[in-house]
CSV table of C-alpha atoms in Angstrom, one decimal:
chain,number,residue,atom,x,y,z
A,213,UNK,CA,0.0,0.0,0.0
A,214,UNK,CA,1.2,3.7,-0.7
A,215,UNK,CA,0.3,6.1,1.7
A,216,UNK,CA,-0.5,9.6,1.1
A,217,UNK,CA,-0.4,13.0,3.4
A,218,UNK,CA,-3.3,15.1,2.6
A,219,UNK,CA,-3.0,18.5,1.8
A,220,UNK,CA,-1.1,20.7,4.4
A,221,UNK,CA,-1.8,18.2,7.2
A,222,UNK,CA,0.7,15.5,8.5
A,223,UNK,CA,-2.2,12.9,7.8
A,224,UNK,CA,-0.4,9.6,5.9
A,225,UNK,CA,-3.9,8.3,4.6
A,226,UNK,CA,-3.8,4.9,2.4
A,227,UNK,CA,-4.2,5.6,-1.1
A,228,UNK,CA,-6.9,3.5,-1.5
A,229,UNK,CA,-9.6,4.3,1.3
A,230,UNK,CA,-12.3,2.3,2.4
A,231,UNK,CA,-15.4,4.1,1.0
A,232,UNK,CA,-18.5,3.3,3.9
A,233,UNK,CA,-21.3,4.2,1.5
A,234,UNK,CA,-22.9,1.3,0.5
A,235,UNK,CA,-22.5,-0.9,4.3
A,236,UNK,CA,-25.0,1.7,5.4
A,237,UNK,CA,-27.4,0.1,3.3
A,238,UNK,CA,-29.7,2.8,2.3
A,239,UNK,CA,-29.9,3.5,-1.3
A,240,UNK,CA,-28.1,0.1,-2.1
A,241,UNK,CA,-30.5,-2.9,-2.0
A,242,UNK,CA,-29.8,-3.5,1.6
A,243,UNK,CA,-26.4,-5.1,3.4
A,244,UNK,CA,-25.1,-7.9,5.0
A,245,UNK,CA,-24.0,-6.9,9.1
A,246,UNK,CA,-21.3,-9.4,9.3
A,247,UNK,CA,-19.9,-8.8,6.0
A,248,UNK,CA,-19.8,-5.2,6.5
A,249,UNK,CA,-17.8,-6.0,9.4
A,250,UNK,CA,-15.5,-8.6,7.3
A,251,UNK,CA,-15.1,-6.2,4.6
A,252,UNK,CA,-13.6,-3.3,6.9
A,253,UNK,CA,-10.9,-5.5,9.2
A,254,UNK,CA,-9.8,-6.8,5.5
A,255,UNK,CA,-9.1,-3.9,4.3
A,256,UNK,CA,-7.3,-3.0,7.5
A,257,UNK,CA,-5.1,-5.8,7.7
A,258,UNK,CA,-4.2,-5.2,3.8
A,259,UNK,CA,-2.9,-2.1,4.1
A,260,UNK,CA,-6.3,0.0,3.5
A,261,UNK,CA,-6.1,2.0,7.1
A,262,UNK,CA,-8.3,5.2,5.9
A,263,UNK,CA,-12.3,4.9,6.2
A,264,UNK,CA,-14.7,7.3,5.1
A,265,UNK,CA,-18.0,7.3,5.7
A,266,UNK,CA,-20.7,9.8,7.0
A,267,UNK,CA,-23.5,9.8,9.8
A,268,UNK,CA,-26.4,9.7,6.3
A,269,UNK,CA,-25.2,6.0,5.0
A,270,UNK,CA,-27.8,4.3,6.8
A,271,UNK,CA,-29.0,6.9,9.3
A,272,UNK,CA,-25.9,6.5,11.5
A,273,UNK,CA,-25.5,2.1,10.7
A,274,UNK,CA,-22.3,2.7,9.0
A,275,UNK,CA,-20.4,4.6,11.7
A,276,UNK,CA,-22.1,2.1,14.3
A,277,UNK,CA,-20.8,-0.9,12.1
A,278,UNK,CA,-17.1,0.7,11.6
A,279,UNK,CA,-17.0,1.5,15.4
A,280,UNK,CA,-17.6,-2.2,15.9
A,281,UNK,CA,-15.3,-3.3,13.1
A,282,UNK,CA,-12.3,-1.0,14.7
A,283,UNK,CA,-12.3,-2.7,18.0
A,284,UNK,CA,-9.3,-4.5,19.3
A,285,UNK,CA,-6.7,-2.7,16.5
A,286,UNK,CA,-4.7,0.1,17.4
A,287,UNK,CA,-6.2,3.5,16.6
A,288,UNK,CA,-3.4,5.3,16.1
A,289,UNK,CA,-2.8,3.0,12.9
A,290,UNK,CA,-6.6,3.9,11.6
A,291,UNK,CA,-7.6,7.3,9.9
A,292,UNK,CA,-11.3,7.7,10.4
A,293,UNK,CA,-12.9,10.2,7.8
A,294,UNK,CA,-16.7,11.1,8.6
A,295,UNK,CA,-18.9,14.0,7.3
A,296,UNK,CA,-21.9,16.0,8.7
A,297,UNK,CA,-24.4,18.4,7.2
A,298,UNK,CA,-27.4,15.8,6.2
A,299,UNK,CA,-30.0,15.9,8.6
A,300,UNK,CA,-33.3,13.7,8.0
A,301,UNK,CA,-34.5,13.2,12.0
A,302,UNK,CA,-36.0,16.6,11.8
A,303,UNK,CA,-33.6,18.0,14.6
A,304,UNK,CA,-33.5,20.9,12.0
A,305,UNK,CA,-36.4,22.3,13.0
A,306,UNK,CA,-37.6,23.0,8.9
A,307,UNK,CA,-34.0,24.9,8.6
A,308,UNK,CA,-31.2,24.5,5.7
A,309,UNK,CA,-31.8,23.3,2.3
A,310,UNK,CA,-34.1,20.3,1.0
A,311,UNK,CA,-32.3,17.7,-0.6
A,312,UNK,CA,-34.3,15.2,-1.5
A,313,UNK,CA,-36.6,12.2,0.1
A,314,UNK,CA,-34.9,9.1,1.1
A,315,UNK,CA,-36.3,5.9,1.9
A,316,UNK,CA,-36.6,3.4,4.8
A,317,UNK,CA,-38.5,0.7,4.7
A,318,UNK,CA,-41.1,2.1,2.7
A,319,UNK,CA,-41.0,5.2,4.1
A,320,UNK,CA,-40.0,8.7,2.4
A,321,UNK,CA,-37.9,10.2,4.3
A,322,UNK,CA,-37.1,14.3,3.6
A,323,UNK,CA,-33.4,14.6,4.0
A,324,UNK,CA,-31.8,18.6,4.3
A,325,UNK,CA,-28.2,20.1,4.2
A,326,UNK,CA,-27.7,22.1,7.0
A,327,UNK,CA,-24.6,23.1,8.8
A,328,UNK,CA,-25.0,25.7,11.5
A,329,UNK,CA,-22.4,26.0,13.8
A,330,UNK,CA,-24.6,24.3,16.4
A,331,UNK,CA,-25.8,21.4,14.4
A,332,UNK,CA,-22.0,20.8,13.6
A,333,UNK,CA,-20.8,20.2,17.0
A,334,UNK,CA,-23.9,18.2,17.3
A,335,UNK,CA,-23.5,15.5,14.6
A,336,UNK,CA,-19.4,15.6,15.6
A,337,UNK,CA,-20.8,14.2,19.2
A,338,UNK,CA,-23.0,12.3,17.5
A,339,UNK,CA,-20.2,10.3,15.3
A,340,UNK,CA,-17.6,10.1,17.7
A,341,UNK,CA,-20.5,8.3,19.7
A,342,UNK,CA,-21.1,6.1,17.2
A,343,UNK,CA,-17.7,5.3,15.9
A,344,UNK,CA,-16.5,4.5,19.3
A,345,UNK,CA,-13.4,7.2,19.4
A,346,UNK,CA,-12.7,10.4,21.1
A,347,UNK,CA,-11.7,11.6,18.1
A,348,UNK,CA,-12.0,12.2,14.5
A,349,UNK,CA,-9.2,12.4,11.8
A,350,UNK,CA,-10.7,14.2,9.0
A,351,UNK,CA,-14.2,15.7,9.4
A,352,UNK,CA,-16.2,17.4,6.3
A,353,UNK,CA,-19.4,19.3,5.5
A,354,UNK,CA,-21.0,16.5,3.3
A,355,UNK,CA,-22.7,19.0,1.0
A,356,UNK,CA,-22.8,22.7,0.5
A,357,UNK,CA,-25.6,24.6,2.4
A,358,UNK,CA,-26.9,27.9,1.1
A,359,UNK,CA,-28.8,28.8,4.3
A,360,UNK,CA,-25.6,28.9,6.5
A,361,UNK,CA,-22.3,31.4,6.1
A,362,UNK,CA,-19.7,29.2,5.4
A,363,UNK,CA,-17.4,31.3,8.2
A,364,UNK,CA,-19.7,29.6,10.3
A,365,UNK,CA,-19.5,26.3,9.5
A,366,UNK,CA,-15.8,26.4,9.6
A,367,UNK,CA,-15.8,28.2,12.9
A,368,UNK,CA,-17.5,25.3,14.1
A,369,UNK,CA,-14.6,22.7,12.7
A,370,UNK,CA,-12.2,25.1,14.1
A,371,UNK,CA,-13.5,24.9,17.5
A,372,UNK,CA,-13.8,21.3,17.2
A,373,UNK,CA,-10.4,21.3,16.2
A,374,UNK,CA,-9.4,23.5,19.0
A,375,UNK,CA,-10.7,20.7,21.7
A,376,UNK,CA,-8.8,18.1,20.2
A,377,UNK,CA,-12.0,16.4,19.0
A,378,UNK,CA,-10.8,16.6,15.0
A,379,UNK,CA,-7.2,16.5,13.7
A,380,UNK,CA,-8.3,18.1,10.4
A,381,UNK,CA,-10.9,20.0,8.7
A,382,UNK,CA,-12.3,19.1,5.2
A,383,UNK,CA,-15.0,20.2,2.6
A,384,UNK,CA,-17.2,17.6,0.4
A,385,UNK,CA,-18.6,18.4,-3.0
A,386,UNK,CA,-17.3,22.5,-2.9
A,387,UNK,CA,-16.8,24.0,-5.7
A,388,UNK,CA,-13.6,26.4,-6.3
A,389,UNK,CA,-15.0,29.3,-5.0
A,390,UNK,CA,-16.9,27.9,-1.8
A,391,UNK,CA,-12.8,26.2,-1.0
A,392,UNK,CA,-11.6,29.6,-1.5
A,393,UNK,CA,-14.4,31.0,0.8
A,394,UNK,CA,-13.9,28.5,3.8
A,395,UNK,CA,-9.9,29.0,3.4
A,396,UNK,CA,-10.5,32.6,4.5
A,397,UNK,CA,-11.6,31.2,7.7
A,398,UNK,CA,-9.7,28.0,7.8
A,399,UNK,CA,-7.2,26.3,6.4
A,400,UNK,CA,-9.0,23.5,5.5
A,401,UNK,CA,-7.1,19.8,4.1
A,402,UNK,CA,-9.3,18.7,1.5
A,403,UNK,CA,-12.1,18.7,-1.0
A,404,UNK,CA,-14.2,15.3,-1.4
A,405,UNK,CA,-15.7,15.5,-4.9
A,406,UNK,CA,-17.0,12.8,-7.7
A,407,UNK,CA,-14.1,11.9,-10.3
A,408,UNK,CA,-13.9,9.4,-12.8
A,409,UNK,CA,-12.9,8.2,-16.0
A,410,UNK,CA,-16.0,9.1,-17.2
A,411,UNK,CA,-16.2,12.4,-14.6
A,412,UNK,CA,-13.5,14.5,-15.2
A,413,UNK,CA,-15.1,17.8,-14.6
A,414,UNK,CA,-12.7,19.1,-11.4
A,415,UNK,CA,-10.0,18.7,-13.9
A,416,UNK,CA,-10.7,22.1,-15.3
A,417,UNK,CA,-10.2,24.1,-12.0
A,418,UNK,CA,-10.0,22.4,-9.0
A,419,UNK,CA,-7.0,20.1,-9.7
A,420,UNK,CA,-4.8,23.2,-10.4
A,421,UNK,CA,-6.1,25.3,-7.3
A,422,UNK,CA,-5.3,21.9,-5.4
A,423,UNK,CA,-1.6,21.0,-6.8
A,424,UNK,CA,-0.7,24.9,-6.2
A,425,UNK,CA,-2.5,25.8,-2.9
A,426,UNK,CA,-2.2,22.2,-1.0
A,427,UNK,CA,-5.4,21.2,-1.2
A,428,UNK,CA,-6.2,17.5,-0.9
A,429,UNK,CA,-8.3,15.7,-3.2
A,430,UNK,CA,-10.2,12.7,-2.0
A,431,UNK,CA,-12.2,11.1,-5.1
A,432,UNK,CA,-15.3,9.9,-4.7
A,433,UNK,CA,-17.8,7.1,-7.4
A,434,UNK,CA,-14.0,6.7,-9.2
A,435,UNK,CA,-15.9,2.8,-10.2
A,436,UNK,CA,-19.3,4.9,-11.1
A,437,UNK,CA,-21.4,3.1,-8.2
A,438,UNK,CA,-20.3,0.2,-10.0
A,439,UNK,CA,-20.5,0.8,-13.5
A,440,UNK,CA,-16.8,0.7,-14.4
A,441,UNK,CA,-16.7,-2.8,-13.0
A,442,UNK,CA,-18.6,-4.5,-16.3
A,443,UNK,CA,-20.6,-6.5,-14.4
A,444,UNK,CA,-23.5,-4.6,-15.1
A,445,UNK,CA,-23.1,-5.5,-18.9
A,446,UNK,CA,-23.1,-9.0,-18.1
A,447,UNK,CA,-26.1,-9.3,-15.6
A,448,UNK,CA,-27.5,-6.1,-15.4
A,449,UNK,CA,-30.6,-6.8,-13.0
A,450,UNK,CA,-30.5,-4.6,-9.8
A,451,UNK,CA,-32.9,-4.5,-7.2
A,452,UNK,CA,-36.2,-2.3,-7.4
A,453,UNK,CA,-35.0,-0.2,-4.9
A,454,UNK,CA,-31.1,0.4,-6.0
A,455,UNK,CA,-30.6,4.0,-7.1
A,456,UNK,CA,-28.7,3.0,-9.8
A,457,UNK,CA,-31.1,2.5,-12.1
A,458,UNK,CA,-32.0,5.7,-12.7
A,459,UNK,CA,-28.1,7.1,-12.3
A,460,UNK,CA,-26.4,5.0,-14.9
A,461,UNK,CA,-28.9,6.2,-17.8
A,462,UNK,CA,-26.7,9.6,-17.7
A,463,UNK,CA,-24.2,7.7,-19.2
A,464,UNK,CA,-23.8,6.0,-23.0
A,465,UNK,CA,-24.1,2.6,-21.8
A,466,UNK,CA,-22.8,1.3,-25.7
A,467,UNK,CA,-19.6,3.6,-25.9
A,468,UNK,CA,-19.1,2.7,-21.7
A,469,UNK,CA,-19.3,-0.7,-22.8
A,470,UNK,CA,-17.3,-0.8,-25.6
A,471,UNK,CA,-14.2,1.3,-23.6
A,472,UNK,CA,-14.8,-1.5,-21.0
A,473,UNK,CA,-13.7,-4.4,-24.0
A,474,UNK,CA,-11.1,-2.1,-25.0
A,475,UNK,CA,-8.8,-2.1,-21.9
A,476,UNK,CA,-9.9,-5.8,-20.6
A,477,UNK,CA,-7.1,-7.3,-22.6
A,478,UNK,CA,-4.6,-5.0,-20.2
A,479,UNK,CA,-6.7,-5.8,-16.9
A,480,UNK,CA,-6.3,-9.9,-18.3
A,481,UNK,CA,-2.6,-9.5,-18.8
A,482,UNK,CA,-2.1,-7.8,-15.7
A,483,UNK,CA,-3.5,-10.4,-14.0
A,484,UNK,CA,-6.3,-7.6,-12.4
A,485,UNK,CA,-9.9,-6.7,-12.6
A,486,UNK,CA,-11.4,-4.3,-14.7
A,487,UNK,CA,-11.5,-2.6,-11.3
A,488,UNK,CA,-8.3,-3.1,-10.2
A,489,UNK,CA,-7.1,-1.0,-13.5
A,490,UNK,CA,-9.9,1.9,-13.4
A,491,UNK,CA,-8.7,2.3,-9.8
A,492,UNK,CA,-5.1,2.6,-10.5
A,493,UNK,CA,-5.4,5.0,-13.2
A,494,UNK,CA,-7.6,6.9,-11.0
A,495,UNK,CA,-5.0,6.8,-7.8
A,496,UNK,CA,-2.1,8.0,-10.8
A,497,UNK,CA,-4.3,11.0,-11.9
A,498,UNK,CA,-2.7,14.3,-10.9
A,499,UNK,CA,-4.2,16.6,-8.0
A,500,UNK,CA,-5.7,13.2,-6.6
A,501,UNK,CA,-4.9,12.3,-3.1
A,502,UNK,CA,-6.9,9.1,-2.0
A,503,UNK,CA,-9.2,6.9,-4.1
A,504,UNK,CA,-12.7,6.0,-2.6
A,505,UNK,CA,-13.9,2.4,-3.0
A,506,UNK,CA,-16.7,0.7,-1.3
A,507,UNK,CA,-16.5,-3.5,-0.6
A,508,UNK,CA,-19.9,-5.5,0.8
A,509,UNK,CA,-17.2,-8.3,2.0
A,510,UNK,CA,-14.2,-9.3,2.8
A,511,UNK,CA,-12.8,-10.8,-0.5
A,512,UNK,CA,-13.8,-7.1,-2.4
A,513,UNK,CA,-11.5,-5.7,0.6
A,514,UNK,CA,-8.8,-7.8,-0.3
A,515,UNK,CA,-8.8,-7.1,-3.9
A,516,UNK,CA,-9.2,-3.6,-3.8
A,517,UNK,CA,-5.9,-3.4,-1.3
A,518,UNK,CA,-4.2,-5.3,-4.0
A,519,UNK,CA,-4.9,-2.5,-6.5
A,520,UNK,CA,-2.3,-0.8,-5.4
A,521,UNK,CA,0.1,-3.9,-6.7
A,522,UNK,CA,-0.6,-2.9,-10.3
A,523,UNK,CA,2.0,-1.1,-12.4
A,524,UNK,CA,0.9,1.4,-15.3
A,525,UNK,CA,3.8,2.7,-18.3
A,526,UNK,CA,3.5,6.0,-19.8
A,527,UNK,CA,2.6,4.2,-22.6
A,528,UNK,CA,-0.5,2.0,-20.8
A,529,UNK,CA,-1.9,5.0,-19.7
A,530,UNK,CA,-1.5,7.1,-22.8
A,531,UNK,CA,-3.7,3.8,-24.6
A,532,UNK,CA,-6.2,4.4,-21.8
A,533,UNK,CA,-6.6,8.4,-22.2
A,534,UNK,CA,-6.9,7.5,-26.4
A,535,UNK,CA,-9.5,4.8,-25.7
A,536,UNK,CA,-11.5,7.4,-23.3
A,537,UNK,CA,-11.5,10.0,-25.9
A,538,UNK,CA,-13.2,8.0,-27.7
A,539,UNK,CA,-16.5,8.2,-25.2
């Protein structure tokens, strides 16, 4: 594993980071307790020591299942990345800005961004609780809200930071401007944003603010929730209730499909998965700090750890930039 420090902070995160979204459950068809479990000590023991994950995947289950996961290793060895600023219990009081409905069991669920100072230091409680730690490595606003002065939602992270309850302060889905906003406050480590081969939007601005200002980049849906795996071509049946049937028709499923059969003669030759290579070429991208990649057990774990094992030339990936050009 190759480890990483993130922006200006003396964080060494792995490169590949254990991505907590889909153990929550919500959104994803449902999970598996015990493999969740499996699939985060895996990754641990194979190198993959950072976790990210925020109190929304499944209303608070995925910090509740990493907390359990963690017990009995050595914190000190563990980076624990969590978010805040989606509220769906109605502690909000009407306050922030809707999002959307989520579901529970059948149940539509109103879920808001809000980040006022005092709902900050409430979810931080609220994680650390859950996680079972006293504190947090890297803690981030999980989505922009319009209703609250960014100054105050970093003064918030700054106090926190101040008591020795969070190492480091981060930002998720900001855009360049909002960055530049919260840096007037604080200096903040990183931006979590959505970047893959088939996303490569933040290329435009934010990588060169990042490599120039110190900024960390932690990429996010790198595998497209799955869709830069192939399976979907081969068996594409999801469950009713698996958001990803309406989010992969954004993308041309033929030409996706037909850059998929263009690099699996490299994954095959390489011995990896068509995962294993769209990872790597994601961790090789410049401006990019740590990879994001979800596993439901422990064998996924294993073989995402091992991505890291692969070796690209300058001539691999200049096959794979002519092949995406062609999408």
């Amino acid at each position: 594993m190759e480890y990483r420090t993130l922006g200006n902070t003396d964080l060494q995160l792995s490169a590949i980071t254990y991505g907590a979204f889909a153990i929550g459950g919500n959104m994803w068809g449902g999970n598996e307790k015990q493999d969740s479990i499996a699939s985060v000590k895996a990754s641990i023991d194979n190198g993959v020591t950072t976790i990210d994950t925020a109190p929304f995947y499944g209303f608070g289950l995925s910090e509740e299942l990493i907390g359990e996961a963690i017990k009995g290793y050595d914190r000190s060895r563990i980076q624990l990345l969590t978010k805040f600023g989606l509220v769906w219990d109605g502690s909000n009081q009407g306050k922030g800005d809707y999002f959307f409905d989520a579901e529970e069991d059948g149940k539509k669920i109103p879920i808001y961004k809000y980040a006022s100072k005092s709902n900050v230091i409430k979810e931080a409680e609220e994680s650390l609780k859950r996680l079972g730690t006293d504190y947090i490595d890297l803690l981030q606003i999980h989505w922009p809200d319009s209703t609250t002065p960014i100054h105050e939602t970093m003064e918030a992270l700054e106090q926190l930071i101040q008591q020795g309850k969070v190492r480091a302060a981060g930002v998720s889905n900001y855009s360049l401007a909002q960055v530049q906003e919260a840096r007037q406050t604080i200096h903040i480590a990183s931006n979590q944003v959505a970047y893959s081969m088939l996303n490569r939007s933040i290329e435009k601005d934010l990588v060169p603010y990042a490599t120039d200002n110190q900024l960390g980049i932690i990429a996010y849906s790198p595998m497209e929730r799955g869709l830069l795996t192939g399976k979907y071509f081969q068996d594409n049946k999801l469950k009713d209730n698996d958001h990803r049937n309406g989010y992969f028709q954004q993308f041309n499923l033929e030409k996706v499909q037909a850059f998929l059969d263009a690099i699996t003669p490299m994954a095959k030759d390489k011995n990896a998965s068509l995962s294993q290579l769209v990872l790597r070429w994601t961790t090789l991208q410049p401006g990019i700090s740590v990879v994001l990649t979800g596993a439901r057990n422990a064998e996924q774990a294993v073989q995402n750890a091992r991505t890291m094992d692969i070796q690209l030339s300058d001539g691999e990936l200049g096959f794979i930039e002519q092949e995406l050009a062609r999408l």
